[in-house]
Amino acid sequence: MKKLTNLLLLMALAAPVAFAASHDHAGKAEAPAAHAYKYKTPKLSRAQIDALLSKPDQLLIIDVRRPDEISKIGSFPVYLNIQAKELESALPFIPKDRNIVTVSNHAGRAGASADLLAEKGFTVVGAIGSQNYEEEGGKITKITPPAPKK
């Protein structure tokens, strides 16, 4: 529980940095071979995500990737990071009054996580891969981790 509290506190402190970070195409990661999407939750397109992002007060983006994946590849400007393997234990901390979109690299983990959330009574509108979004012309925010203290 302390680990989750610390994670949520870190995300609250990092959100302004993530929001202000600039987009960087130079460090783009290689995309692994895509697997077929097999989840009940719809896989969203860039246009659908952009429409949802236009109403941020109604939306909660949950990125289910590891922090190193997010810093390497990038994500949306504001999101909650709960790794897929810890999602079920974090359910009490996820607001139920917003439409939820889950994010992973190519929507695989996002789809599985979205299905879990929907089964638990959350309003899930879809899943997306941040790399798929970027391939469709969307802008992903790069997060530069702070330099280690000397």
mmCIF file of C-alpha atoms in Angstrom:
data_model
loop_
_atom_site.group_PDB
_atom_site.id
_atom_site.type_symbol
_atom_site.label_atom_id
_atom_site.label_comp_id
_atom_site.label_asym_id
_atom_site.label_seq_id
_atom_site.Cartn_x
_atom_site.Cartn_y
_atom_site.Cartn_z
ATOM 1 C CA MET A 1 0.000 0.000 0.000
ATOM 2 C CA LYS A 2 2.887 2.346 0.819
ATOM 3 C CA LYS A 3 4.384 1.607 -2.618
ATOM 4 C CA LEU A 4 1.096 2.594 -4.285
ATOM 5 C CA THR A 5 0.812 5.756 -2.181
ATOM 6 C CA ASN A 6 4.361 6.705 -3.140
ATOM 7 C CA LEU A 7 3.590 5.992 -6.799
ATOM 8 C CA LEU A 8 0.509 8.218 -6.717
ATOM 9 C CA LEU A 9 2.468 10.976 -4.964
ATOM 10 C CA LEU A 10 5.238 10.706 -7.561
ATOM 11 C CA MET A 11 2.701 10.981 -10.371
ATOM 12 C CA ALA A 12 1.121 14.053 -8.788
ATOM 13 C CA LEU A 13 4.532 15.703 -8.541
ATOM 14 C CA ALA A 14 5.602 14.621 -12.027
ATOM 15 C CA ALA A 15 2.409 15.671 -13.823
ATOM 16 C CA PRO A 16 3.496 19.320 -14.304
ATOM 17 C CA VAL A 17 6.833 18.118 -15.680
ATOM 18 C CA ALA A 18 5.104 15.652 -17.984
ATOM 19 C CA PHE A 19 2.645 18.300 -19.129
ATOM 20 C CA ALA A 20 5.394 20.800 -19.903
ATOM 21 C CA ALA A 21 7.791 18.354 -21.554
ATOM 22 C CA SER A 22 8.383 18.817 -25.229
ATOM 23 C CA HIS A 23 7.927 16.226 -27.953
ATOM 24 C CA ASP A 24 11.081 14.559 -29.232
ATOM 25 C CA HIS A 25 11.181 12.436 -32.375
ATOM 26 C CA ALA A 26 14.921 11.713 -32.143
ATOM 27 C CA GLY A 27 14.743 9.048 -29.416
ATOM 28 C CA LYS A 28 11.909 7.073 -30.995
ATOM 29 C CA ALA A 29 12.031 3.424 -29.937
ATOM 30 C CA GLU A 30 11.759 0.549 -32.371
ATOM 31 C CA ALA A 31 8.282 -0.951 -32.386
ATOM 32 C CA PRO A 32 8.063 -4.697 -31.845
ATOM 33 C CA ALA A 33 5.935 -6.786 -34.185
ATOM 34 C CA ALA A 34 2.292 -6.028 -33.467
ATOM 35 C CA HIS A 35 0.008 -8.759 -32.173
ATOM 36 C CA ALA A 36 -3.648 -9.030 -33.097
ATOM 37 C CA TYR A 37 -5.897 -7.026 -30.779
ATOM 38 C CA LYS A 38 -8.219 -9.493 -29.034
ATOM 39 C CA TYR A 39 -9.981 -7.563 -26.266
ATOM 40 C CA LYS A 40 -13.606 -6.552 -25.650
ATOM 41 C CA THR A 41 -12.636 -2.919 -25.099
ATOM 42 C CA PRO A 42 -12.402 -0.993 -28.385
ATOM 43 C CA LYS A 43 -8.952 -0.044 -29.635
ATOM 44 C CA LEU A 44 -9.142 3.695 -30.291
ATOM 45 C CA SER A 45 -7.742 5.674 -33.199
ATOM 46 C CA ARG A 46 -5.905 8.971 -33.023
ATOM 47 C CA ALA A 47 -9.072 10.877 -34.010
ATOM 48 C CA GLN A 48 -11.069 9.199 -31.239
ATOM 49 C CA ILE A 49 -8.369 9.968 -28.645
ATOM 50 C CA ASP A 50 -8.088 13.579 -29.813
ATOM 51 C CA ALA A 51 -11.868 13.977 -29.378
ATOM 52 C CA LEU A 52 -11.654 12.580 -25.842
ATOM 53 C CA LEU A 53 -8.654 14.789 -25.002
ATOM 54 C CA SER A 54 -10.743 17.841 -25.901
ATOM 55 C CA LYS A 55 -12.781 17.177 -22.713
ATOM 56 C CA PRO A 56 -10.050 16.602 -20.100
ATOM 57 C CA ASP A 57 -12.399 17.124 -17.156
ATOM 58 C CA GLN A 58 -14.283 13.966 -18.196
ATOM 59 C CA LEU A 59 -11.250 11.789 -18.965
ATOM 60 C CA LEU A 60 -8.747 9.714 -17.011
ATOM 61 C CA ILE A 61 -5.809 8.249 -18.925
ATOM 62 C CA ILE A 62 -4.206 5.267 -17.203
ATOM 63 C CA ASP A 63 -0.833 4.283 -18.640
ATOM 64 C CA VAL A 64 -0.168 0.656 -17.667
ATOM 65 C CA ARG A 65 3.476 0.530 -18.773
ATOM 66 C CA ARG A 66 6.622 0.487 -16.674
ATOM 67 C CA PRO A 67 8.149 3.913 -15.934
ATOM 68 C CA ASP A 68 11.204 3.098 -18.086
ATOM 69 C CA GLU A 69 8.925 2.468 -21.083
ATOM 70 C CA ILE A 70 7.139 5.758 -20.536
ATOM 71 C CA SER A 71 10.384 7.729 -20.280
ATOM 72 C CA LYS A 72 11.855 5.963 -23.335
ATOM 73 C CA ILE A 73 8.796 6.135 -25.609
ATOM 74 C CA GLY A 74 6.630 8.906 -24.145
ATOM 75 C CA SER A 75 2.948 9.179 -23.289
ATOM 76 C CA PHE A 76 0.102 11.647 -23.189
ATOM 77 C CA PRO A 77 0.626 14.986 -21.409
ATOM 78 C CA VAL A 78 -1.283 14.007 -18.252
ATOM 79 C CA TYR A 79 -1.904 10.461 -17.102
ATOM 80 C CA LEU A 80 -1.986 8.163 -14.111
ATOM 81 C CA ASN A 81 0.670 5.451 -14.215
ATOM 82 C CA ILE A 82 -0.404 2.139 -12.699
ATOM 83 C CA GLN A 83 1.496 -0.836 -14.075
ATOM 84 C CA ALA A 84 -0.705 -3.589 -15.470
ATOM 85 C CA LYS A 85 0.437 -6.110 -12.867
ATOM 86 C CA GLU A 86 -0.565 -3.732 -10.025
ATOM 87 C CA LEU A 87 -3.870 -2.559 -11.489
ATOM 88 C CA GLU A 88 -6.185 -4.794 -9.482
ATOM 89 C CA SER A 89 -4.662 -3.730 -6.148
ATOM 90 C CA ALA A 90 -5.025 -0.052 -7.171
ATOM 91 C CA LEU A 91 -8.767 -0.238 -7.950
ATOM 92 C CA PRO A 92 -9.858 1.569 -4.748
ATOM 93 C CA PHE A 93 -7.745 4.580 -5.755
ATOM 94 C CA ILE A 94 -9.093 4.972 -9.301
ATOM 95 C CA PRO A 95 -11.920 7.503 -9.674
ATOM 96 C CA LYS A 96 -15.170 6.105 -11.056
ATOM 97 C CA ASP A 97 -16.574 9.455 -12.212
ATOM 98 C CA ARG A 98 -14.527 9.708 -15.414
ATOM 99 C CA ASN A 99 -14.248 7.987 -18.755
ATOM 100 C CA ILE A 100 -11.115 5.855 -18.740
ATOM 101 C CA VAL A 101 -8.673 5.215 -21.568
ATOM 102 C CA THR A 102 -5.840 2.782 -20.949
ATOM 103 C CA VAL A 103 -2.461 3.141 -22.669
ATOM 104 C CA SER A 104 0.413 0.788 -23.443
ATOM 105 C CA ASN A 105 2.901 0.647 -26.326
ATOM 106 C CA HIS A 106 0.654 -1.095 -28.886
ATOM 107 C CA ALA A 107 -2.602 -1.458 -26.870
ATOM 108 C CA GLY A 108 -2.061 -5.100 -25.827
ATOM 109 C CA ARG A 109 -1.651 -4.524 -22.097
ATOM 110 C CA ALA A 110 -3.985 -1.549 -22.401
ATOM 111 C CA GLY A 111 -6.734 -3.762 -23.826
ATOM 112 C CA ALA A 112 -6.337 -6.387 -21.103
ATOM 113 C CA SER A 113 -6.286 -3.700 -18.411
ATOM 114 C CA ALA A 114 -9.321 -1.959 -19.881
ATOM 115 C CA ASP A 115 -11.264 -5.223 -19.889
ATOM 116 C CA LEU A 116 -10.376 -5.747 -16.211
ATOM 117 C CA LEU A 117 -11.499 -2.221 -15.306
ATOM 118 C CA ALA A 118 -14.765 -2.625 -17.230
ATOM 119 C CA GLU A 119 -15.451 -5.916 -15.406
ATOM 120 C CA LYS A 120 -14.950 -4.072 -12.109
ATOM 121 C CA GLY A 121 -17.553 -1.420 -12.958
ATOM 122 C CA PHE A 122 -15.426 1.399 -14.343
ATOM 123 C CA THR A 123 -16.518 3.381 -17.414
ATOM 124 C CA VAL A 124 -13.868 2.404 -19.951
ATOM 125 C CA VAL A 125 -14.164 4.011 -23.373
ATOM 126 C CA GLY A 126 -11.165 2.392 -24.997
ATOM 127 C CA ALA A 127 -7.517 1.435 -25.163
ATOM 128 C CA ILE A 128 -4.678 2.790 -27.280
ATOM 129 C CA GLY A 129 -1.026 2.197 -27.950
ATOM 130 C CA SER A 130 1.068 5.339 -27.592
ATOM 131 C CA GLN A 131 3.248 4.202 -30.484
ATOM 132 C CA ASN A 132 0.146 3.565 -32.628
ATOM 133 C CA TYR A 133 -1.112 7.055 -31.779
ATOM 134 C CA GLU A 134 2.219 8.562 -32.793
ATOM 135 C CA GLU A 135 2.300 6.534 -36.023
ATOM 136 C CA GLU A 136 -1.106 8.049 -36.893
ATOM 137 C CA GLY A 137 0.361 11.561 -36.509
ATOM 138 C CA GLY A 138 -0.456 12.213 -32.848
ATOM 139 C CA LYS A 139 2.020 14.003 -30.619
ATOM 140 C CA ILE A 140 3.406 12.033 -27.711
ATOM 141 C CA THR A 141 5.010 13.879 -24.822
ATOM 142 C CA LYS A 142 8.556 12.833 -23.986
ATOM 143 C CA ILE A 143 9.515 12.870 -20.336
ATOM 144 C CA THR A 144 13.130 13.515 -19.500
ATOM 145 C CA PRO A 145 14.053 11.912 -16.185
ATOM 146 C CA PRO A 146 16.011 14.183 -13.852
ATOM 147 C CA ALA A 147 19.778 13.741 -13.777
ATOM 148 C CA PRO A 148 21.075 11.702 -10.836
ATOM 149 C CA LYS A 149 22.192 13.809 -7.900
ATOM 150 C CA LYS A 150 25.931 13.830 -7.336
#
